[in-house]
Every structure is written in structure tokens, then in C-alpha cells.
Coordinates of C-alpha atoms in Angstrom, one line a residue:
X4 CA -24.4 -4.3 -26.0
X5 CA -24.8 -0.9 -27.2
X6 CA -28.5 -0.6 -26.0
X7 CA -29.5 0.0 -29.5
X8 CA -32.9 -2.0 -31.3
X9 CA -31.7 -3.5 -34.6
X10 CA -33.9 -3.3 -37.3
X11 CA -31.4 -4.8 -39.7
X12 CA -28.3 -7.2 -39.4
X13 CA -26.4 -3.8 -39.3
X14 CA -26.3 -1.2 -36.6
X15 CA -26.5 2.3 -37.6
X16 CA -23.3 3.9 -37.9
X17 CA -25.0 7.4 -36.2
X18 CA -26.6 5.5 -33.5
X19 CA -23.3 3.7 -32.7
X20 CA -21.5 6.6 -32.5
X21 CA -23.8 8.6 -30.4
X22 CA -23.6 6.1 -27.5
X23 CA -19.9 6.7 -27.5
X24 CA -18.9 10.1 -25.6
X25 CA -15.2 9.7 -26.9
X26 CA -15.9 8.7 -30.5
X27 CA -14.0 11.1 -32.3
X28 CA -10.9 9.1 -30.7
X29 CA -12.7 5.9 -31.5
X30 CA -12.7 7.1 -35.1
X31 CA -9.1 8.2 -35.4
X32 CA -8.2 4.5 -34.1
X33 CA -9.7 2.9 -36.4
X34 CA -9.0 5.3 -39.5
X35 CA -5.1 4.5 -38.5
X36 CA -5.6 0.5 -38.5
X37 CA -7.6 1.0 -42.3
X38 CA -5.3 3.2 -43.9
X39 CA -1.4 2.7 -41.9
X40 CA -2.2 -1.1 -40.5
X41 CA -1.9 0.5 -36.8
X42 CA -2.9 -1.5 -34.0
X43 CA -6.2 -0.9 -32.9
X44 CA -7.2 -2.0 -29.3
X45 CA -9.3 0.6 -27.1
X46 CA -11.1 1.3 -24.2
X47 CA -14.2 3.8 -24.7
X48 CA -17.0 4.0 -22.5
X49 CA -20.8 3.2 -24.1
X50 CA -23.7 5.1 -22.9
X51 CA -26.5 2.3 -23.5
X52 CA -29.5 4.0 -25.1
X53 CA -32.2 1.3 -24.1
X54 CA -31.8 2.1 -20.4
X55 CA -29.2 4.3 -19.6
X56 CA -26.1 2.4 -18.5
X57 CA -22.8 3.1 -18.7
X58 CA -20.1 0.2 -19.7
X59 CA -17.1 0.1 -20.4
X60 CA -15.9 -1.9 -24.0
X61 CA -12.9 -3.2 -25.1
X62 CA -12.3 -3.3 -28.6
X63 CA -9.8 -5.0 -30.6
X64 CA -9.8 -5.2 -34.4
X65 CA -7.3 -6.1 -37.6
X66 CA -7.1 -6.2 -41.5
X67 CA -7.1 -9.0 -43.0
X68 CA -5.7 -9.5 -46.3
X69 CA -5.8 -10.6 -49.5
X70 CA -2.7 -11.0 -51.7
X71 CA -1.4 -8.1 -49.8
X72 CA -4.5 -5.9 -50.1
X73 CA -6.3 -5.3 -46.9
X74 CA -10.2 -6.3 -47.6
X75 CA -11.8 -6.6 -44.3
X76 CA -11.4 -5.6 -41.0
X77 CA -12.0 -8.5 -38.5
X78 CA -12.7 -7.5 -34.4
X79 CA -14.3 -8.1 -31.3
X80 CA -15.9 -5.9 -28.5
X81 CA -16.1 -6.7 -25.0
X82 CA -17.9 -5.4 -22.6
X83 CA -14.9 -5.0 -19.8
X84 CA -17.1 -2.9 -16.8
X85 CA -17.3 -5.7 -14.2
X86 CA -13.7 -6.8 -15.0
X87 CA -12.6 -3.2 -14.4
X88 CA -14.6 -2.5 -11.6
X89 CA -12.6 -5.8 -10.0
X90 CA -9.2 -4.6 -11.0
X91 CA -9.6 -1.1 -9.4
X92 CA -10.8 -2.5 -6.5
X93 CA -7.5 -5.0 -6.2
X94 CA -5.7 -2.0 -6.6
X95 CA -6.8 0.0 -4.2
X96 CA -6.6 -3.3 -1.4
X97 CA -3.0 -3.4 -2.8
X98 CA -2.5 0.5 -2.1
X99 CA -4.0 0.7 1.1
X100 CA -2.3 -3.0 2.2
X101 CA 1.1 -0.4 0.9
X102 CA 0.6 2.6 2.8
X103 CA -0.7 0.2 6.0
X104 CA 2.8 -1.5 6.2
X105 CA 4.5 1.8 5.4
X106 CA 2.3 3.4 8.6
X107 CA 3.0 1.0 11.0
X108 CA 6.5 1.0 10.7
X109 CA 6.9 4.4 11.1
X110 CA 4.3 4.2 14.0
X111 CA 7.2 1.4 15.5
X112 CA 9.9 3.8 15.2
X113 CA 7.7 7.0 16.5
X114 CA 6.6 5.1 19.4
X115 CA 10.4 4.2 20.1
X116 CA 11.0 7.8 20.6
X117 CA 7.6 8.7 22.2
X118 CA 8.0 6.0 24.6
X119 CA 10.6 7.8 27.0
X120 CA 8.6 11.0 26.8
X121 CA 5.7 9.7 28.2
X122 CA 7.7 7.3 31.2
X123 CA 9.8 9.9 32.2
X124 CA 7.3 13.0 32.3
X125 CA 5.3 10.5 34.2
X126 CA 8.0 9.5 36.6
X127 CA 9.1 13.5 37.2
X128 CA 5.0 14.1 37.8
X129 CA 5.1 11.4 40.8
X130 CA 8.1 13.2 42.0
X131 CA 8.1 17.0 41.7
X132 CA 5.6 18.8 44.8
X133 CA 2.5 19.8 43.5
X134 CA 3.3 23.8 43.9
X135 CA 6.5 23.1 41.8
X136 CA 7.0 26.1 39.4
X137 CA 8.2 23.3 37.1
X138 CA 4.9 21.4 37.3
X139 CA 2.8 22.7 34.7
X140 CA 5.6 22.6 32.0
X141 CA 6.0 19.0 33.1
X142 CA 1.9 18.1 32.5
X143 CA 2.3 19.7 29.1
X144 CA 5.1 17.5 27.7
X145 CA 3.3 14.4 29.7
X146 CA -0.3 15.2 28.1
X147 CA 1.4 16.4 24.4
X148 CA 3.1 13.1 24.5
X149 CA -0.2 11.1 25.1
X150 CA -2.0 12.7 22.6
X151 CA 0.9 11.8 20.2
X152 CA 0.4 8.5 21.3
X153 CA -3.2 8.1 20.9
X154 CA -2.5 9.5 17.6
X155 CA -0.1 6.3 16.7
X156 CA -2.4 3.8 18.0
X157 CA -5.1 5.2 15.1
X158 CA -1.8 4.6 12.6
X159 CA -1.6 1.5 13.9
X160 CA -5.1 1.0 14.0
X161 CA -5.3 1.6 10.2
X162 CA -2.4 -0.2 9.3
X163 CA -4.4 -3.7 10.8
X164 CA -1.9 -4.3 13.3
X165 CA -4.3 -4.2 16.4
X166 CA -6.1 -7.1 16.3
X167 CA -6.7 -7.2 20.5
X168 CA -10.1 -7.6 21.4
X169 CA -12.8 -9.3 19.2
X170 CA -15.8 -10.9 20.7
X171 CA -18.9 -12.1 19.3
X172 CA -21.4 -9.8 20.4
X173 CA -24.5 -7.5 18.9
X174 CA -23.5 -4.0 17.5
X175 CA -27.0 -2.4 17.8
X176 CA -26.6 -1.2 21.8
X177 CA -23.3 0.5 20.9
X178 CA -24.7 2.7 17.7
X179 CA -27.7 3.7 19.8
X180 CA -25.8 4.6 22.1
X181 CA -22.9 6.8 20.2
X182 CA -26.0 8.1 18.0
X183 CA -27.2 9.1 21.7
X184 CA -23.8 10.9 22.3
X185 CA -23.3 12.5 18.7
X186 CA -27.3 13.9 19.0
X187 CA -25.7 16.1 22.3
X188 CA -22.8 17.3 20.1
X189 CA -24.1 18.4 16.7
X190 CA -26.6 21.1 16.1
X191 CA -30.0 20.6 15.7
X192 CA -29.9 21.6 12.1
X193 CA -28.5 18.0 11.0
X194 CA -31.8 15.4 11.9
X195 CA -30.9 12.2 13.1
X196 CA -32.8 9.1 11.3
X197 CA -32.2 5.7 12.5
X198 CA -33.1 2.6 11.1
X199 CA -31.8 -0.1 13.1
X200 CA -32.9 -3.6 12.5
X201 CA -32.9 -5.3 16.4
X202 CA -32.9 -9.1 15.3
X203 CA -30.0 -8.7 12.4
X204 CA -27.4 -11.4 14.2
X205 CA -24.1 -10.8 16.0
X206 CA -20.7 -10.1 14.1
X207 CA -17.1 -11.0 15.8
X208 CA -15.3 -7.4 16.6
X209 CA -14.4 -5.1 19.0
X210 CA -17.3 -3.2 20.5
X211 CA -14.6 -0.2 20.8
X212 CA -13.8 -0.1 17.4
X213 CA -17.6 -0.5 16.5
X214 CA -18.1 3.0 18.9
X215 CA -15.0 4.8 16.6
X216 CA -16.6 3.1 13.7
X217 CA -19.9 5.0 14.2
X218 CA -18.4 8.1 15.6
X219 CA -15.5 8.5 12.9
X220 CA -18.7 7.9 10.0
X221 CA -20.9 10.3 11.9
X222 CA -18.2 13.5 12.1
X223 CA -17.7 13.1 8.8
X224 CA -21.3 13.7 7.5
X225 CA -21.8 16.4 10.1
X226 CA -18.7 18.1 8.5
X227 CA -20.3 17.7 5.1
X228 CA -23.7 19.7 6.0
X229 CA -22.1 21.4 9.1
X230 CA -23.1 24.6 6.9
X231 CA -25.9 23.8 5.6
X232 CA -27.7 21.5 7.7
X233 CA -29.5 18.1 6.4
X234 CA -30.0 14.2 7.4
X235 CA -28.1 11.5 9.1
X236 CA -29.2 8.9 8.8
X237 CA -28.3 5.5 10.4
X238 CA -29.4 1.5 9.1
X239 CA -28.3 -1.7 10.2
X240 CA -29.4 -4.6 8.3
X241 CA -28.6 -8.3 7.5
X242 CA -28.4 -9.3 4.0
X243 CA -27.1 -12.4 1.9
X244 CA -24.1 -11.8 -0.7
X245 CA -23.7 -14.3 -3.3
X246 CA -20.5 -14.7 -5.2
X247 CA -22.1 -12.6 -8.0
X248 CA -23.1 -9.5 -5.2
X249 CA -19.3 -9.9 -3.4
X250 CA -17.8 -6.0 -3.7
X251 CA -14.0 -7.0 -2.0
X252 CA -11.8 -9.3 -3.8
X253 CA -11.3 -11.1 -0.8
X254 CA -14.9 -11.5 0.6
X255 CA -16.9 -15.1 0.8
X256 CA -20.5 -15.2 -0.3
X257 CA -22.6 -15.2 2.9
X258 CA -24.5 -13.6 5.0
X259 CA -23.4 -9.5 6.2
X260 CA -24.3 -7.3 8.7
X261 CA -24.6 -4.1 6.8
X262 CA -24.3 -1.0 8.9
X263 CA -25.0 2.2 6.4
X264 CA -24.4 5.7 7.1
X265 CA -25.7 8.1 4.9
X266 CA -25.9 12.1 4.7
X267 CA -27.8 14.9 2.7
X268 CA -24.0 16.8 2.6
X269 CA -22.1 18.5 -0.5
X270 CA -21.3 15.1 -1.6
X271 CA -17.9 14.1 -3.6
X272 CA -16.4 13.2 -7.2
X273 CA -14.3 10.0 -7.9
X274 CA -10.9 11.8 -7.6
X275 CA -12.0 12.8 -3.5
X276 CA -13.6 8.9 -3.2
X277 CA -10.4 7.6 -4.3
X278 CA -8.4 9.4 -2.0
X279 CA -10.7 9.4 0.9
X280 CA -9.2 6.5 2.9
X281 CA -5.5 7.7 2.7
X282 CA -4.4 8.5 6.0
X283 CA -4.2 12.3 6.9
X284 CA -6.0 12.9 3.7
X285 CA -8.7 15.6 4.3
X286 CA -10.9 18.4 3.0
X287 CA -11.7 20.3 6.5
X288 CA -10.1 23.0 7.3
X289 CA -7.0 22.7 9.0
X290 CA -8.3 22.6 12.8
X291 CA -11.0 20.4 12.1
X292 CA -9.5 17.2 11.9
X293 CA -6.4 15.1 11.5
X294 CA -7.6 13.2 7.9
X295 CA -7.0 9.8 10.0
X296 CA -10.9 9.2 10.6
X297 CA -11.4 7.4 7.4
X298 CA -8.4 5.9 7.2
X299 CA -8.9 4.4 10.9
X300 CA -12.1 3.0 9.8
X301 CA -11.0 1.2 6.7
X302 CA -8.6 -0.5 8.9
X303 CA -10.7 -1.4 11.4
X304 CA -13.0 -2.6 9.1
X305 CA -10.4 -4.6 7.3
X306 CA -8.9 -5.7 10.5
X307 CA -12.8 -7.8 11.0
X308 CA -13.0 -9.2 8.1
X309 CA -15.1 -7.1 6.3
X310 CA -15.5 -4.5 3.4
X311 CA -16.4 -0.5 3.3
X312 CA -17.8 1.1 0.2
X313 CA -18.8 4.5 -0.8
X314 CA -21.2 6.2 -2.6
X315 CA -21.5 9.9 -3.7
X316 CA -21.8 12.4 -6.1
X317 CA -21.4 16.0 -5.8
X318 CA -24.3 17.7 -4.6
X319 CA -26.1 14.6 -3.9
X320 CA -24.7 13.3 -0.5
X321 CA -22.8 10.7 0.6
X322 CA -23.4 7.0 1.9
X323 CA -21.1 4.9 3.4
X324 CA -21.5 0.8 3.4
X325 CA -19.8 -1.1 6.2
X326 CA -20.4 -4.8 6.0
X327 CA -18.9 -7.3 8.7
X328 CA -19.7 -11.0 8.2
X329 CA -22.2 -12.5 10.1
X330 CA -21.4 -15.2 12.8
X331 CA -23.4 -18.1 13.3
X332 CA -22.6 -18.7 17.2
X333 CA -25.0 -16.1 19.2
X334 CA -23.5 -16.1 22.6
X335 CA -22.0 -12.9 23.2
X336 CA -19.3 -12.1 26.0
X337 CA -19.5 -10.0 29.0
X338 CA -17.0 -7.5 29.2
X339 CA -15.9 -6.6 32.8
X340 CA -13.5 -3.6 33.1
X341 CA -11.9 -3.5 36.3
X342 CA -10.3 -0.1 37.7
X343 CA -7.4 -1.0 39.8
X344 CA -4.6 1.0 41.6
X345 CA -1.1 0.7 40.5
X346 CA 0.8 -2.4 42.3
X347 CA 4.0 -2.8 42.9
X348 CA 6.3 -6.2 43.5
X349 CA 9.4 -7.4 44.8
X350 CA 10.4 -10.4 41.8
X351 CA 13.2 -10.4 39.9
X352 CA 12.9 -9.6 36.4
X353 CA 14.5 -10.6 33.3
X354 CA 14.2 -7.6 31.0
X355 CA 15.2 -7.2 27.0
X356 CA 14.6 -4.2 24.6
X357 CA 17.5 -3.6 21.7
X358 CA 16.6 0.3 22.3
X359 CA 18.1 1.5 25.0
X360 CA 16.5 4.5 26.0
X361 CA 13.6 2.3 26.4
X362 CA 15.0 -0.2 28.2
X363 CA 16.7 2.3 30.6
X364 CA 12.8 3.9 30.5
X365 CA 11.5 0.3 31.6
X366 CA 14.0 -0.7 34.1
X367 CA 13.4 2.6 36.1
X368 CA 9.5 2.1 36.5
X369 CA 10.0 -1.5 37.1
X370 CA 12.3 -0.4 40.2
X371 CA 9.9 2.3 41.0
X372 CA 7.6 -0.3 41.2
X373 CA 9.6 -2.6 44.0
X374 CA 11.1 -4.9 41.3
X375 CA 14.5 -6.0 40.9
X376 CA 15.5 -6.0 37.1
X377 CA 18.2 -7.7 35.3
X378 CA 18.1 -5.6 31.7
X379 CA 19.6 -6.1 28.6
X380 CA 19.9 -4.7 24.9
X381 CA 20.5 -8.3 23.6
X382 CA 18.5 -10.7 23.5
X383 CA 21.3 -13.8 22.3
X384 CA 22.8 -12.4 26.6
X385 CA 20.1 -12.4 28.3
X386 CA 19.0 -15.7 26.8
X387 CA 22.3 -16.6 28.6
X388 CA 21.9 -15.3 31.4
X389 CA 19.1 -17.1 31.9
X390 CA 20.3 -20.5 30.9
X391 CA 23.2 -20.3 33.6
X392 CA 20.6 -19.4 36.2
X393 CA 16.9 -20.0 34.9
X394 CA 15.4 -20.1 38.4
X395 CA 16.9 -16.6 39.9
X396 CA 14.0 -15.0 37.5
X397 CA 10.5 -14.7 38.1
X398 CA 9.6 -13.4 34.9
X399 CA 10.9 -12.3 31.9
X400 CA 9.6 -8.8 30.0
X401 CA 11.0 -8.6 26.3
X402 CA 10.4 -6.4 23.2
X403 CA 8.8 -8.3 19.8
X404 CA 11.1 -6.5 17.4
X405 CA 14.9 -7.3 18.1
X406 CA 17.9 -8.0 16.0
X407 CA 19.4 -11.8 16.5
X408 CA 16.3 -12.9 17.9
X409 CA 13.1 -11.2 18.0
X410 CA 10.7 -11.5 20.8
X411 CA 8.6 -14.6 20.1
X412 CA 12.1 -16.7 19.3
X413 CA 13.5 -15.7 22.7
X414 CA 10.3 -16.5 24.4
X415 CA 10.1 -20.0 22.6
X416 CA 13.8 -20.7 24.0
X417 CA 13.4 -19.3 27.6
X418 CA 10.0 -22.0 27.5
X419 CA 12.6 -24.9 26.3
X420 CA 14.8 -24.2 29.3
X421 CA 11.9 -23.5 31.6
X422 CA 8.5 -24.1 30.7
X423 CA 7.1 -22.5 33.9
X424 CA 8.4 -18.6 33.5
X425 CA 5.7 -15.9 33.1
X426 CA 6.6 -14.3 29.8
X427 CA 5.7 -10.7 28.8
X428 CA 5.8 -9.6 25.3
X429 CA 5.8 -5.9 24.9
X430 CA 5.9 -4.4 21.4
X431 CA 5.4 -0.9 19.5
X432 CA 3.8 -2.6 15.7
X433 CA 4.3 -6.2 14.5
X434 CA 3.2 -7.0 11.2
X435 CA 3.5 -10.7 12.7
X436 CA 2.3 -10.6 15.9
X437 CA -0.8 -10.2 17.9
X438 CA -2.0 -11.3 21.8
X439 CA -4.0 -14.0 20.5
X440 CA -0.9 -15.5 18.6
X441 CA 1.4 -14.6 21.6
X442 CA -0.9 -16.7 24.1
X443 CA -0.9 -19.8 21.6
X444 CA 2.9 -19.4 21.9
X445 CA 3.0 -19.7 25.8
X446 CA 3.6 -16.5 26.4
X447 CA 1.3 -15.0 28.8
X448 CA 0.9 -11.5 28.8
X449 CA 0.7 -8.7 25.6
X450 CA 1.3 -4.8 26.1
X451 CA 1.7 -2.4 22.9
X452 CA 4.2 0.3 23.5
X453 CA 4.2 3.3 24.7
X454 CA 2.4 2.6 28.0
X455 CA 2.3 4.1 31.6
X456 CA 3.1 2.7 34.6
X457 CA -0.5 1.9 35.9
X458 CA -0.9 -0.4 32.7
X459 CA 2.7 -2.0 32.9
X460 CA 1.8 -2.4 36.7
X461 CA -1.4 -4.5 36.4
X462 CA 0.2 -6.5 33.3
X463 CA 2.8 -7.8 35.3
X464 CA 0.5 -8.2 38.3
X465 CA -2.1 -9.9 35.9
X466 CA 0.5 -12.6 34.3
X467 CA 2.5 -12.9 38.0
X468 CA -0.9 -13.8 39.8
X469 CA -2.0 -16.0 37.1
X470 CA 1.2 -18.2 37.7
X471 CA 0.9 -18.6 41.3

């Protein structure tokens, strides 16, 4: 265990204690257990002579006496470096699973306030002339406000709460083609080295979230030789994990896509690796980033299923480890985006949100829109109002998170009385809720607030359409 060749039954004391960094303390512990009958059980790291390695040992020792005269000391040692390695990484799941739920629920709150920001600078825009004096100001709050929005979808992004849009499909198109965009932006003192195996199977995720995987990784090695210049340098690869090689607590031996990105920058110590996925955590200076790049990734990551690692030292660069399970089906989707105008409608719609500067928010772009809108702040009224009359509706819009009856309760009781109603589900963070569980539900449309009026627009148009 200690790395040391016996040449007796015996280890030498000198050699023993040469491996051990700490053993003055080591010493101390057990001079207190021989001479005051103190409890000895310590940690101490072991620096293994035969080849270098560092462990970690547990050792645990007592006297043992005779006719209340201590004549021996009886112990074990264990060698407690895997075991440790497993219980820091628990820890740190349980940390960031902390900080994610603490995130997203400020994210729900923040987006309640952001929400009528964004709807009414939008509605003012459509109004006011363009040569409006007021105009300008107007743009500012309207763009401000988006940005702050874009800037809670990353929290919500980290906190695993978008879960919209995962497809089976092949990641290496997407890195060439944000390695193509990121070799435009950075200087040509960083080289870019790519090593991107083209037959390493398809994961399940989002090939958005692959692009801000790539791109978040990629700022943050340029940052770290932005001064000095270096290596990027890309890999994708497929490799098996048995239960021995699993590095997350919660992975499954089986085969990985591993998609590495490593730099030649000023590297980091333990204390910086342990804080580098807490959101707005960062070492750049103050208008070089937000500290939510990281922290994004780790929850997309975690959001596919999969695990991120890190490796550095100071002075010796960086590599980060992303590895997303492997699927076995090979058919990848097509994704079509569509660009359409903003429609309008003349239904009737049932609407619910418990805030009401939202729903006040809501209701006018819905009449904007040519809509007629029943609204209300309770959902336990409006699903009365609808029971009296369920066929005056053509569809009902509600919020997810709603005192007396959240969202997916209401929805599930408007179906009872109704199977037939297009229901839209609109909601700012759910810890419970995502589109694919909402359409297993019945309901048939999923929007994340705050969102304009072209979105909202083609929503409604998308799930009214679909029920014709």
C-alpha cells in the first residue's frame, strides 16, 4: 500500500514516514493514543514510492490491554482514494442539484417581473410613429429587457429545467461548424486542432445546446491564452465505460460519446475547479463575461444524461471531458424551422395566470391579436366558468404555477368536462414540468414565459389549427 519493497516482515519506520507529507501529525496521533488512550482515526495522504501515486489512507488504531496495562497497539489502514473521490463527487451533484433549484426559482419570479417589460415595450413599439422622440428610449427598455431574458433562460438552462427539444441525431456537423465560426472570431495566435472521429454514433440532445456546448467550452480556453496565445484543440470520440471506469454517481456502464476540449492556457488549482461550474462564478475581468458559461454547460450536460469532468493544473492547461451516452437507434430527425408572420384570430379564449400584471400583459396582446379573452387570476373560477358554459371557449391558455390548482390540475379537469378543448400551458420554471410531459397529459401546446407576441401568435395558431 505504501509503495515500499519489504525486505523483512517489518517496514522501515523512515521509509514509512517519508511517504507521508503530514507525518509529524500522523505521529502526534499516535503518541496521544500510546501515552493518554486518545482515539486515533486519521486521514493522511501516502505518496507511494514504487510508482508515484498518491492515495489517500484511513487509519484506525487502539491499545489493547493487559490487566490494565496497555501492551499493544492493534489497527488497520485503508486505502480510502476511490471512496473519497466518489463522495466528493456526490457532493458536488448534491451542490449543484442545490444551487439549480435555488436558480430556477428565482429565474420564475424574475421572469414574472420581466414578463410585462418586454409585452408592453413591445405593444408601445407597434404603436408609437417611427419619428417619435419617445421611440429610442422605448427600443432600449424593449432590447434591455430581452437581454435579461435571454440571460434567465441560461439560469434556467443550468438549473435542468429546459428539457424542450432532444432528437437523436449526430453532433460532428454542428462542432465543425461552431469551430468554423469561433476560427473567424479569435486571433490567429490560438491554433485550432481538431480531432473529430466521423463514424462515433448519434447521442439524444438538442443540437442547440450542442452549438452553446461547444461555443461556451471554446470562449473559455480562448480567455485562458487570450494573452498568450496557444492550442485548441477539439476530439470527439466513442468509448466503452464499465462500472469500474463510471466518473458520475449516477451514470450506467455503456458506451459514450466523448467530446473533449482541451487548451495550452494558464491552467487552474482545485479551489478554481471546484468553483468553476457555480453560476456567475468567474475569473475574467468584469466585461468579459457573465460567469454563467460553465454553469450553462453543466446543466445542459446534466439535462442529457450525461457527465462533464475537468482536468487542470496551473500552468499546464486545461481539458474539459463531456460525455453523453450513446444511442443505439441511428435515425436522426430533420429539423424544419419555419419563419412565419404574426397571425391573429377571432376565438374566444379562456385565460388563467395568478399574477396579474401578467395576465393583464396576456389579455392585451391576445386582443391585439383579434381574440376575445375571458381572464382570470384563479384558476378554482375559471374552472367554473367553464363548467357552466364549456362550449363558449375555443381554447384555454393557463399558467403551470398557481395556487389552488396549478396548471396541469386545471388542464386535467377542463379535459374531464371537455375532452376536445385546445389547452395551452404557459410557464416561467417548473421543476415538474416539461412539453414532452405536458403533451402526454393532453395538453397541446408549451410556451416558457416571457415571450413576444410573434411566438404567443403562432403557438395559439399552431395548437388552434391542429384541432380543426
Amino acid at each position: 500500500m505504501y509503495g515500499i519493497e519489504r525486505t523483512s516482515p517489518y517496514l522501515p519506520l523512515n521509509e514509512v514516514e517519508a511517504c507521508i507529507p503530514d507525518a509529524q501529525r500522523v505521529n502526534e496521533a499516535l503518541v496521544n493514543l500510546i501515552q493518554k488512550n486518545k482515539k486515533y482515526d486519521i486521514e493522511f495522504e501516502v505518496h507511494r514510492k514504487i510508482d508515484g501515486k498518491v492515495i489517500l489512507i484511513r487509519s484506525v488504531a487502539e491499545l489493547v490491554f493487559d490487566n490494565e496495562c496497555p501492551v499493544k497497539v492493534l489497527g488497520v489502514i485503508h486505502d480510502i482514494t476511490e471512496q473519497r473521490k466518489i463522495e466528493d463527487r456526490l457532493k458536488q451533484s448534491q451542490k449543484m442539484e442545490s444551487i439549480g433549484t435555488l436558480a430556477g426559482g428565482i429565474a420564475h419570479d424574475f421572469n414574472n417581473i420581466l414578463f410585462p417589460i418586454t409585452g408592453h415595450a413591445e405593444l408601445l413599439l407597434e404603436d408609437i410613429p417611427q419619428d417619435s422622440p419617445f421611440r429610442d428610449s422605448i427600443n432600449q427598455i424593449y432590447t434591455s429587457a430581452m437581454r435579461a431574458g435571454e440571460l434567465v433562460k441560461q439560469i434556467l438552462t443550468f438549473s435542468r429545467q429546459d428539457t424542450n427539444g432532444l432528437e437523436v441525431m449526430k453532433m460532428q456537423p454542428i462542432i465543425k461548424e461552431a469551430l468554423k465560426f469561433i476560427r473567424s472570431t479569435i486571433p490567429t495566435t490560438i491554433e485550432i486542432k481538431q480531432n473529430i472521429n466521423p463514424d462515433c454514433g448519434v447521442v439524444k440532445a438538442d443540437p442547440t445546446k450542442i452549438h452553446q456546448i461547444i461555443m461556451n467550452l471554446a470562449t473559455n480556453s480562448y480567455h485562458a491564452m487570450e494573452d498568450t496565445g496557444g492550442t485548441l484543440t477539439v476530439s470527439l470520440r466513442k468509448i466503452k465505460l464499465g462500472q469500474l471506469d463510471l466518473i458520475g454517481h449516477d451514470m450506467k456502464s455503456g458506451d459514450y460519446i466523448c467530446l473533449t476540449v482541451a487548451d495550452t492556457g494558464v491552467g487552474m488549482d482545485k479551489v478554481l475547479i471546484d468553483k468553476i461550474f457555480d453560476p456567475f462564478f468567474t475569473t475574467k475581468k468584469k466585461d468579459k463575461g457573465t460567469g454563467m458559461g460553465l454553469s450553462v454547460v453543466h446543466g445542459i450536460v446534466k439535462n442529457m444524461n450525461g457527465v462533464i469532468k475537468v482536468y487542470s493544473e496551473p500552468g499546464q492547461g486545461t481539458e474539459f471531458h463531456v460525455y453523453l451516452p450513446m444511442e443505439k437507434s441511428s435515425s436522426e430527425k430533420q429539423v424544419t424551422n419555419l419563419k412565419m408572420e404574426i397571425q391573429g384570430g377571432t376565438e374566444h379564449i379562456l385565460l388563467t395566470d395568478d399574477e396579474e400584471s401578467i395576465l393583464i400583459m396576456i389579455k392585451k396582446m391576445l386582443e391585439r391579436l383579434g381574440y376575445k379573452v375571458t381572464s382570470y387570476t384563479n384558476s378554482i373560477e375559471a374552472l367554473d366558468s367553464f363548467r357552466v358554459a364549456p362550449e363558449k371557449f375555443d381554447m384555454v391558455i393557463t399558467d403551470m404555477q398557481m395556487p389552488n390548482m396549478t396548471g396541469d390540475k386545471f388542464a386535467a379537469e377542463l379535459i374531464k368536462i371537455r375532452p376536445d378543448i385546445p389547452i395551452l400551458l404557459c410557464t416561467g420554471f417548473s421543476e415538474t414540468m416539461s412539453e414532452e410531459k405536458a403533451i402526454s397529459l393532453g395538453i397541446n401546446g408549451f410556451l416558457l414565459k416571457p415571450m413576444i407576441m410573434k411566438d404567443l401568435s403562432q403557438k395559439i395558431r399552431e395548437v388552434l389549427d391542429k384541432k380543426k
